[in-house]
PDB file of C-alpha atoms and ligand atoms in Angstrom:
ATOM      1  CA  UNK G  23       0.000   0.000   0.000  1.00 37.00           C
ATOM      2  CA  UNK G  24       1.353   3.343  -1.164  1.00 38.00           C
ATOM      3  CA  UNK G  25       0.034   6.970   0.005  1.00 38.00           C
ATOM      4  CA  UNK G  26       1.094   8.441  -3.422  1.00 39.00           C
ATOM      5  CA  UNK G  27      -1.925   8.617  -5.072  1.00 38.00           C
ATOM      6  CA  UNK G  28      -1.746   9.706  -8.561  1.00 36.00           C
ATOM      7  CA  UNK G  29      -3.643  13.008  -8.738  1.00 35.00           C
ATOM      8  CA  UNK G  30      -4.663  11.881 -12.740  1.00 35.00           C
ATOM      9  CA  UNK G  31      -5.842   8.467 -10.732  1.00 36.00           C
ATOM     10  CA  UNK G  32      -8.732  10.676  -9.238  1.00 36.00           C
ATOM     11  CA  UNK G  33     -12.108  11.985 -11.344  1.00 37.00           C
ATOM     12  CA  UNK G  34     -11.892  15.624 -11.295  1.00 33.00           C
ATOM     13  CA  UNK G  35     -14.814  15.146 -13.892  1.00 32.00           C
ATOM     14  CA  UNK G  36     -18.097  14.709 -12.394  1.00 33.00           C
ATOM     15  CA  UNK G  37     -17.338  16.257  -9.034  1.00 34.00           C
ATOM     16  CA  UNK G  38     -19.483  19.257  -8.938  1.00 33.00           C
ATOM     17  CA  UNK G  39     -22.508  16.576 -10.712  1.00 35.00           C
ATOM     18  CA  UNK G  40     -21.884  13.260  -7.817  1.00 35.00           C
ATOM     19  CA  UNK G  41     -22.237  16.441  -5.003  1.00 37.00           C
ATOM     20  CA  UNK G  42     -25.778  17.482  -6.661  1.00 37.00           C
ATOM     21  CA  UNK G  43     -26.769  14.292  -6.880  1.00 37.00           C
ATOM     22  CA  UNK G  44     -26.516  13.768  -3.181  1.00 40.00           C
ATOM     23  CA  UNK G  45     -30.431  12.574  -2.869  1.00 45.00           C
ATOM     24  CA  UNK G  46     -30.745  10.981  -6.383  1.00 49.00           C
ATOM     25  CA  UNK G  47     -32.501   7.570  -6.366  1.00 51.00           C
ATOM     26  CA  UNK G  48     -29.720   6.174  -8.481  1.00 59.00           C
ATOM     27  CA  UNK G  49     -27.550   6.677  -5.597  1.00 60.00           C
ATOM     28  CA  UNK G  50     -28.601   3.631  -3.399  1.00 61.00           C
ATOM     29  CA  UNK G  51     -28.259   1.553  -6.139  1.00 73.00           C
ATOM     30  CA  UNK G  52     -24.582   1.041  -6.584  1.00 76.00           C
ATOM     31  CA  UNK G  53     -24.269   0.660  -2.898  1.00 76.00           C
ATOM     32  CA  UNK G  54     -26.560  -1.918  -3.138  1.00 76.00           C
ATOM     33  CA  UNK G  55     -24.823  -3.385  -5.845  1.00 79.00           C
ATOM     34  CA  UNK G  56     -21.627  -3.441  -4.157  1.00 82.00           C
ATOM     35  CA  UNK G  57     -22.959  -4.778  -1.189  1.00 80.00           C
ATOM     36  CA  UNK G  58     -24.636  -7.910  -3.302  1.00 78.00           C
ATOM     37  CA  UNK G  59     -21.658  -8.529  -4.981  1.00 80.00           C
ATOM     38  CA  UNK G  60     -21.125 -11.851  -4.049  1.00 77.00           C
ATOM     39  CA  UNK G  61     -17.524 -11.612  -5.676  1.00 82.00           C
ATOM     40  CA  UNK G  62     -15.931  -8.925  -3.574  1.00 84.00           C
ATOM     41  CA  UNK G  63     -15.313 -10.851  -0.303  1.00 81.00           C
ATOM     42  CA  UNK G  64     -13.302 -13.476  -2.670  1.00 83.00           C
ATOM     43  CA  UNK G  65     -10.996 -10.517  -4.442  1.00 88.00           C
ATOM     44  CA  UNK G  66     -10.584  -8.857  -1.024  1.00 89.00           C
ATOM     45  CA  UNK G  67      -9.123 -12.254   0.234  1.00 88.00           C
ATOM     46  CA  UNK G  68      -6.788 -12.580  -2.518  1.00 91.00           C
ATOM     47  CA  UNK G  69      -5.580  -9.089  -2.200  1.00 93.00           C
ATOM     48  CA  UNK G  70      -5.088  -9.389   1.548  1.00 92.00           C
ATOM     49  CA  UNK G  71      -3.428 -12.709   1.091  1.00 92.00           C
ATOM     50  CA  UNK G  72      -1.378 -11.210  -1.524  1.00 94.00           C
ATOM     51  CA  UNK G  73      -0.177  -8.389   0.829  1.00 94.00           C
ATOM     52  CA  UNK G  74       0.040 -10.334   3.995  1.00 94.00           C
ATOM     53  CA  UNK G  75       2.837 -12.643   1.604  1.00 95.00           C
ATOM     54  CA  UNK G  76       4.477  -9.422   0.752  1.00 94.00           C
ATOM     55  CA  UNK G  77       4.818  -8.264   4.700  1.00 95.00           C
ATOM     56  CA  UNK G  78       6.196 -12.134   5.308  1.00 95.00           C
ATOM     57  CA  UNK G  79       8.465 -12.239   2.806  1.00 95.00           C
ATOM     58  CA  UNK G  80      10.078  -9.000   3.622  1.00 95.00           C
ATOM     59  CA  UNK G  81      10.629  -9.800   6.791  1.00 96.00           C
ATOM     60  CA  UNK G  82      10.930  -8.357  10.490  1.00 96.00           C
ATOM     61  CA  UNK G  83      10.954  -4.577  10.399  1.00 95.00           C
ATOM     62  CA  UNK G  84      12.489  -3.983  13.464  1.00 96.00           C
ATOM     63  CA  UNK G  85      15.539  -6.658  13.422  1.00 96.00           C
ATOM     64  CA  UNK G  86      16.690  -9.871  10.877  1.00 93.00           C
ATOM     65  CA  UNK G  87      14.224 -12.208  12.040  1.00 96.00           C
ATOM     66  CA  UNK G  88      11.710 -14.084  10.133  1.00 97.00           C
ATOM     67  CA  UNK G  89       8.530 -13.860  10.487  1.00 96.00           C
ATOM     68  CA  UNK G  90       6.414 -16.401  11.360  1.00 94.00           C
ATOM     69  CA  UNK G  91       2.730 -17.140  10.995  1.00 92.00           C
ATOM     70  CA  UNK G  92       0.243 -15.990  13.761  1.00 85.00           C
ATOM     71  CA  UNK G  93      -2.848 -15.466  11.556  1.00 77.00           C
ATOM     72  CA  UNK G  94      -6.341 -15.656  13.838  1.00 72.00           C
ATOM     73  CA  UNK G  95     -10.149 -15.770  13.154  1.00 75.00           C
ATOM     74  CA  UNK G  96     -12.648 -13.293  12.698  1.00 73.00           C
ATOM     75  CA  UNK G  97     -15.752 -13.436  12.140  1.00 71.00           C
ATOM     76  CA  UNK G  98     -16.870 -10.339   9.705  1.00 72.00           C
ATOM     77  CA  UNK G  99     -20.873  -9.043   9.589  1.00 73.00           C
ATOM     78  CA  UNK G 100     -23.136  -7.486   7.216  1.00 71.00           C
ATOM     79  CA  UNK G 101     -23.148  -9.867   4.951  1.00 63.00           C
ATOM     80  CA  UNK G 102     -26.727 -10.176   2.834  1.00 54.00           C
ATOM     81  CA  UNK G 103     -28.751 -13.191   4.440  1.00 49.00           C
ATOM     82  CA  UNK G 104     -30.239 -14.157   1.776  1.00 46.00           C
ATOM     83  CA  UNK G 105     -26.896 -14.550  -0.035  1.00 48.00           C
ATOM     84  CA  UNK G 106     -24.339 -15.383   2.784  1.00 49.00           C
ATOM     85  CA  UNK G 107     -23.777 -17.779   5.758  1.00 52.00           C
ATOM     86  CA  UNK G 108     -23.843 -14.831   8.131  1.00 49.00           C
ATOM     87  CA  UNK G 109     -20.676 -15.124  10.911  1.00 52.00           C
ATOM     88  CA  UNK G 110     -18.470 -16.764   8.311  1.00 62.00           C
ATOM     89  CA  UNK G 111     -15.167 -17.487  10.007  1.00 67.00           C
ATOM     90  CA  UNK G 112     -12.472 -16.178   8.040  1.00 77.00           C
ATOM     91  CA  UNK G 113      -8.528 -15.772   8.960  1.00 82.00           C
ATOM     92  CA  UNK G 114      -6.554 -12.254   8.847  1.00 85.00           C
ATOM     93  CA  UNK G 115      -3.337 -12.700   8.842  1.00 89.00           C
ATOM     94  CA  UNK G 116      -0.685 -11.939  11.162  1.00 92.00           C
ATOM     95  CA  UNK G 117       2.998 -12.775  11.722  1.00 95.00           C
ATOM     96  CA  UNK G 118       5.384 -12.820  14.410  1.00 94.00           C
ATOM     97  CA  UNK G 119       8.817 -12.061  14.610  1.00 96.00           C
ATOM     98  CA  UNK G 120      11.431 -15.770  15.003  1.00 95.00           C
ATOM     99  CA  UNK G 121      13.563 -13.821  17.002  1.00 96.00           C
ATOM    100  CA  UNK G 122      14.472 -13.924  20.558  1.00 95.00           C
ATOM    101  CA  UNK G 123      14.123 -10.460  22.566  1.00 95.00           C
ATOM    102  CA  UNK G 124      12.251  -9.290  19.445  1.00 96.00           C
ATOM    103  CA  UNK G 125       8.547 -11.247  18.675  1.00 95.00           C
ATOM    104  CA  UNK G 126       7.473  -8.624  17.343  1.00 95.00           C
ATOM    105  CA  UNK G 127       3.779  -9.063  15.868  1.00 94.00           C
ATOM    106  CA  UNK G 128       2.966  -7.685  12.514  1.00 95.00           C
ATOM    107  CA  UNK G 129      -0.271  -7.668  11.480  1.00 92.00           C
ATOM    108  CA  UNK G 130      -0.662  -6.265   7.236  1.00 93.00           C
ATOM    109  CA  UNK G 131      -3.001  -3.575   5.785  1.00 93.00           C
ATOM    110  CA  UNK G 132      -5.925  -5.169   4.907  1.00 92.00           C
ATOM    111  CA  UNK G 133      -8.731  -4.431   2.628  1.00 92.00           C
ATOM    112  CA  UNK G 134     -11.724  -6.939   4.213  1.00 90.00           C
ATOM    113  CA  UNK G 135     -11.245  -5.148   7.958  1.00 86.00           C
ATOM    114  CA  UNK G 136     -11.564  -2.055   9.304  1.00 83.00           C
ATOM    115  CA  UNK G 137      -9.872  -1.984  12.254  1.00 67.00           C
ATOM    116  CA  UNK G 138     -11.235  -3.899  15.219  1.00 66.00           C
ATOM    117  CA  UNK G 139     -14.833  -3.260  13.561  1.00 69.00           C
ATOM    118  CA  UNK G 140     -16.417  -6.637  13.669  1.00 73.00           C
ATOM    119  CA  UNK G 141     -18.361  -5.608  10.107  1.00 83.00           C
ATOM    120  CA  UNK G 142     -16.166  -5.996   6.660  1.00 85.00           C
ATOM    121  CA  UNK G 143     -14.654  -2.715   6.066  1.00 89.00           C
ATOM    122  CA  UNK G 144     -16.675  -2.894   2.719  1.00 90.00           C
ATOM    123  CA  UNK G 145     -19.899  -2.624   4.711  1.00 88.00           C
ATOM    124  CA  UNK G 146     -18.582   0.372   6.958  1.00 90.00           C
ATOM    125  CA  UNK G 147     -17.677   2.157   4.147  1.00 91.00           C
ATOM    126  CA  UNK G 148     -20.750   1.671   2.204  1.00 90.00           C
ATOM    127  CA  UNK G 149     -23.943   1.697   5.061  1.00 89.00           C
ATOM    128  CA  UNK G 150     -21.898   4.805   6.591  1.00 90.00           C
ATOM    129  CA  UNK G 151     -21.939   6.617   2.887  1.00 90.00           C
ATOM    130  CA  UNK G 152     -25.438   6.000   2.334  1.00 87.00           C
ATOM    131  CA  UNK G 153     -26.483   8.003   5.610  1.00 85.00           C
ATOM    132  CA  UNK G 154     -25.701  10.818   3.584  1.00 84.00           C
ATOM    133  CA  UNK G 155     -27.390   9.343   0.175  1.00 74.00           C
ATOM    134  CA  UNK G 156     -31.083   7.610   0.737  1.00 78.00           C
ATOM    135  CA  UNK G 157     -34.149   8.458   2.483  1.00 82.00           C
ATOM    136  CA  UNK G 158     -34.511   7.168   6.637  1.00 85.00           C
ATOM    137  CA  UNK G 159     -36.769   4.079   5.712  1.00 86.00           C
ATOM    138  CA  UNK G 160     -34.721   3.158   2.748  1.00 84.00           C
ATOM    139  CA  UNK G 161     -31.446   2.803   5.071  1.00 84.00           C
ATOM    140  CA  UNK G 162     -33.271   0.770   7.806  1.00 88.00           C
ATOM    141  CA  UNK G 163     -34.479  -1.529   5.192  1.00 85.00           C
ATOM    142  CA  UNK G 164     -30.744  -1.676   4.297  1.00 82.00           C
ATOM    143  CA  UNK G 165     -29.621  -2.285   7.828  1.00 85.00           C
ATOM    144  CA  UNK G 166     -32.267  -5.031   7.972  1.00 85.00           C
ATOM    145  CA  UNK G 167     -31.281  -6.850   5.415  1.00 82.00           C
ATOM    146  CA  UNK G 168     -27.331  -6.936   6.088  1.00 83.00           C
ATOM    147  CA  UNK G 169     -28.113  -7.134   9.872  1.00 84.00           C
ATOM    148  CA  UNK G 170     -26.476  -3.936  11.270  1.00 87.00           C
ATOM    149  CA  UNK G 171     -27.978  -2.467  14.241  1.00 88.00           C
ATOM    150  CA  UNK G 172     -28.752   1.313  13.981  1.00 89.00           C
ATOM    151  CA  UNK G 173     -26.784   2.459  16.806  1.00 91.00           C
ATOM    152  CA  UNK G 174     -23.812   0.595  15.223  1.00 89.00           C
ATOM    153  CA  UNK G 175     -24.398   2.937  12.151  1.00 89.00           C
ATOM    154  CA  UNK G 176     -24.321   5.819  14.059  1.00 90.00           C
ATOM    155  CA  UNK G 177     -20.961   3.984  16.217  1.00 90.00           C
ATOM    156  CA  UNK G 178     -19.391   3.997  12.435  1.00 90.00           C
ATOM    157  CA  UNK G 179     -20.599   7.928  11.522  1.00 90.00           C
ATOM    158  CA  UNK G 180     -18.812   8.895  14.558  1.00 90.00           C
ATOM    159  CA  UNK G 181     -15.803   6.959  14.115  1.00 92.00           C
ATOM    160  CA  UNK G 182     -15.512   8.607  10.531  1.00 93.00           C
ATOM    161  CA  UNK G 183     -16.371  12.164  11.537  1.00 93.00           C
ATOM    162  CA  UNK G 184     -14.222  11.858  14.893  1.00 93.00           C
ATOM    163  CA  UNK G 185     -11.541   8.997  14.687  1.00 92.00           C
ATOM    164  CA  UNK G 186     -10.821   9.095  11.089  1.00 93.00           C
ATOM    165  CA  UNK G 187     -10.057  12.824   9.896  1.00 95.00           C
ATOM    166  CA  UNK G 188      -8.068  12.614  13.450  1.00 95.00           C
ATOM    167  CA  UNK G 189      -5.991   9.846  12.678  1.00 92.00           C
ATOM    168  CA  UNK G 190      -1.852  10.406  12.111  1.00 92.00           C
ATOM    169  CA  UNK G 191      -2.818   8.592   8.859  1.00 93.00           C
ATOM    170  CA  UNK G 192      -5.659  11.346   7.169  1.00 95.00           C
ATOM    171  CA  UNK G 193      -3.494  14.475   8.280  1.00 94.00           C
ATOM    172  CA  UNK G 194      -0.922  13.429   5.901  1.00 92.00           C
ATOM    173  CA  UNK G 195      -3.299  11.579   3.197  1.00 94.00           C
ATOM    174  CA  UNK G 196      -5.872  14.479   3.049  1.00 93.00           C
ATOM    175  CA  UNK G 197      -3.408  16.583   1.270  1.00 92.00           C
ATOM    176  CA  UNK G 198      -3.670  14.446  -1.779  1.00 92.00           C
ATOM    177  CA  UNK G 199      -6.887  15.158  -2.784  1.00 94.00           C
ATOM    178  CA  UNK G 200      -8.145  18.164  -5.385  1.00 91.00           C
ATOM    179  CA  UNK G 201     -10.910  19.449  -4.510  1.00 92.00           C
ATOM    180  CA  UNK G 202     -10.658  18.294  -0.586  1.00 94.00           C
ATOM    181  CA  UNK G 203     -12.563  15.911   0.736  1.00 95.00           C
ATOM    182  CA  UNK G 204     -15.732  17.183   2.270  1.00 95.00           C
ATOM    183  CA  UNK G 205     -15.444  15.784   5.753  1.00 94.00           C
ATOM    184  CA  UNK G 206     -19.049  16.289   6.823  1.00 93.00           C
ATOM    185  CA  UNK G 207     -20.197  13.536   4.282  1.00 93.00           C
ATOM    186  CA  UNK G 208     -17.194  11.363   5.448  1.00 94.00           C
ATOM    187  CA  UNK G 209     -17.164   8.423   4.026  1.00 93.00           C
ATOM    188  CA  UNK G 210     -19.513   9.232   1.153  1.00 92.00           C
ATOM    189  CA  UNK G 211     -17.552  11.699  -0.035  1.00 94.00           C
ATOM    190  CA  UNK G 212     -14.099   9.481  -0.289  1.00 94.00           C
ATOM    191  CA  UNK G 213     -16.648   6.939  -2.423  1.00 93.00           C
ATOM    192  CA  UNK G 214     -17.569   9.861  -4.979  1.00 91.00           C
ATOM    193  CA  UNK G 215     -13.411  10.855  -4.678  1.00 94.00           C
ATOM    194  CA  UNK G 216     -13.027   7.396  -5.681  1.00 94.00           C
ATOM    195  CA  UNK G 217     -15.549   6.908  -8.305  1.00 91.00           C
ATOM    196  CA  UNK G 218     -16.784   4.106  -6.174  1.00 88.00           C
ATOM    197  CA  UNK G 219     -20.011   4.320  -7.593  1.00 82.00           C
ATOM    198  CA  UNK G 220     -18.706   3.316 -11.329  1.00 75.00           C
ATOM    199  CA  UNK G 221     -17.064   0.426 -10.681  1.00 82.00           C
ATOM    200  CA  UNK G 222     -15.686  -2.510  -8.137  1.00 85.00           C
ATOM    201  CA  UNK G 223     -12.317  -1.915  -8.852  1.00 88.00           C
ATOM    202  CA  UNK G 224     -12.520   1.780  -7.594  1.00 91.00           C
ATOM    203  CA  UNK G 225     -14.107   0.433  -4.393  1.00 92.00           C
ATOM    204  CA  UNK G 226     -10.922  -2.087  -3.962  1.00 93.00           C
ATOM    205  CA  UNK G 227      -8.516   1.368  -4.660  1.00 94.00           C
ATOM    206  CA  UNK G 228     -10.986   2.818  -1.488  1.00 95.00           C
ATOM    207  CA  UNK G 229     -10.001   0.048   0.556  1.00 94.00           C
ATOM    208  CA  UNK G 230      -6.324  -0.541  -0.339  1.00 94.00           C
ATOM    209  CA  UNK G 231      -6.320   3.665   0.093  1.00 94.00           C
ATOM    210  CA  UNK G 232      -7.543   3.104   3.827  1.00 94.00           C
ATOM    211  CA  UNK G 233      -5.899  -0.335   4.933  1.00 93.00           C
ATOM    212  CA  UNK G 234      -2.604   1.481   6.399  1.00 92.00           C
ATOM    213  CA  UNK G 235      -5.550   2.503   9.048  1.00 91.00           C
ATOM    214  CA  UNK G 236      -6.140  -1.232   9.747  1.00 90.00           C
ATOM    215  CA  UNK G 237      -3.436  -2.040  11.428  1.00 89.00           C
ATOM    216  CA  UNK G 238      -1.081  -0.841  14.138  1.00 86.00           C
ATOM    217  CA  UNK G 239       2.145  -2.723  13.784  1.00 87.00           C
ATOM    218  CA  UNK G 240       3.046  -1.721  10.361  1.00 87.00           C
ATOM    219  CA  UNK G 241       4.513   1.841   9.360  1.00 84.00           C
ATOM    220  CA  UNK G 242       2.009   4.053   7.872  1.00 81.00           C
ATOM    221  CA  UNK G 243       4.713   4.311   4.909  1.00 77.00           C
ATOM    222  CA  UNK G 244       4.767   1.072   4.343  1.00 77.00           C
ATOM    223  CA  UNK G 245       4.300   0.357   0.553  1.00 64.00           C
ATOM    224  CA  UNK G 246       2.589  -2.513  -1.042  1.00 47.00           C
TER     225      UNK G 246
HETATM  226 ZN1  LIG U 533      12.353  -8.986  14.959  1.00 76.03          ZN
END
């Protein structure tokens, strides 16, 4: 994971038309579509695992060791009922360092968590956004159906409005973005940055953007 991200990478086109747009119909829909997409937990997996090979291979940052494996379970939420075991155990992945007097734990970026959120980051990102997007009714029927509790919404609005644009890691990423980021329609407004709503792959550059924030025991400049 890199914080350069190319300036040409981001739409500049559109901007001023996505922020209009902020209570068009349309909007729910790729949200929706993202969170149905019974394909994303699958790429997220391989990119973590792909990453967490990268942070093995390269080592102990703190002295020669090895690092070993140390991976443990989670069980991620908000998956779709109707479309998902819900509670599916899944592994992240963490190492340890081999050497004496050292141990040190390192635990890669990932794109499937968001911190010590029991939800996949996905869903965090994409409920939170659509507080700011759909109607009241619409978004409980939406919590419903991927089994988030309201208060938990509002948990994740405060985390983004609060812990987020706080965080050592969006004082120095904030500066990359043209226009800035409107932080009062956090996360929504890092989705339209992203042109989340065109495609899955722009979602994945979201996440991979934000996984430095995921863990603790790996440099915020540490690049993919
Ligand atoms: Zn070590």
């Amino acid at each position: 994971m890199s914080l350069r991200i190319p300036r040409e990478g981001l739409p500049s086109r559109g901007f001023s038309l996505l922020r209009k747009s902020l209570k068009n119909p349309k909007r729910e829909n790729w949200c929706q579509c993202h969170l149905a997409d019974q394909q994303i937990p699958q790429l997220l997996e391989k990119v973590d695992s792909d990453v967490a090979e990268k942070v093995r291979q390269g080592g102990c940052l703190h002295c020669s060791g090895k690092l070993h494996s140390a991976k443990y379970r989670r069980k991620p939420r908000g998956q779709p009922k109707e479309d998902w075991e819900r509670d599916q155990e899944v592994y992240r992945a963490s190492f340890y360092c081999d050497q004496d007097g050292c141990r040190k734990r390192h635990t890669p970026p990932s794109v499937r968590f968001l911190g010590r959120k029991v939800y996949w980051g996905f869903v965090v990102v994409l409920v939170a956004a659509m507080q700011h997007g759909i109607t009241p009714p619409r978004l409980h029927a939406l919590r419903e159906g991927l089994g988030v509790a309201r208060r938990t919404v509002e948990h994740w609005r405060e985390w983004w409005l609060h812990t987020f644009v706080q965080s050592p890691f969006w004082s120095v990423a904030r500066a990359r973005f043209s226009p800035p980021i409107d932080l009062k329609t956090l996360p929504l407004s890092l989705c339209e940055a992203f042109g989340v709503e065109e495609r899955r792959d722009r979602l994945l550059a979201l996440l991979q953007f934000l996984s430095p924030i995921t863990t603790g025991s790996i440099p915020l400049g540490w690049s993919m």
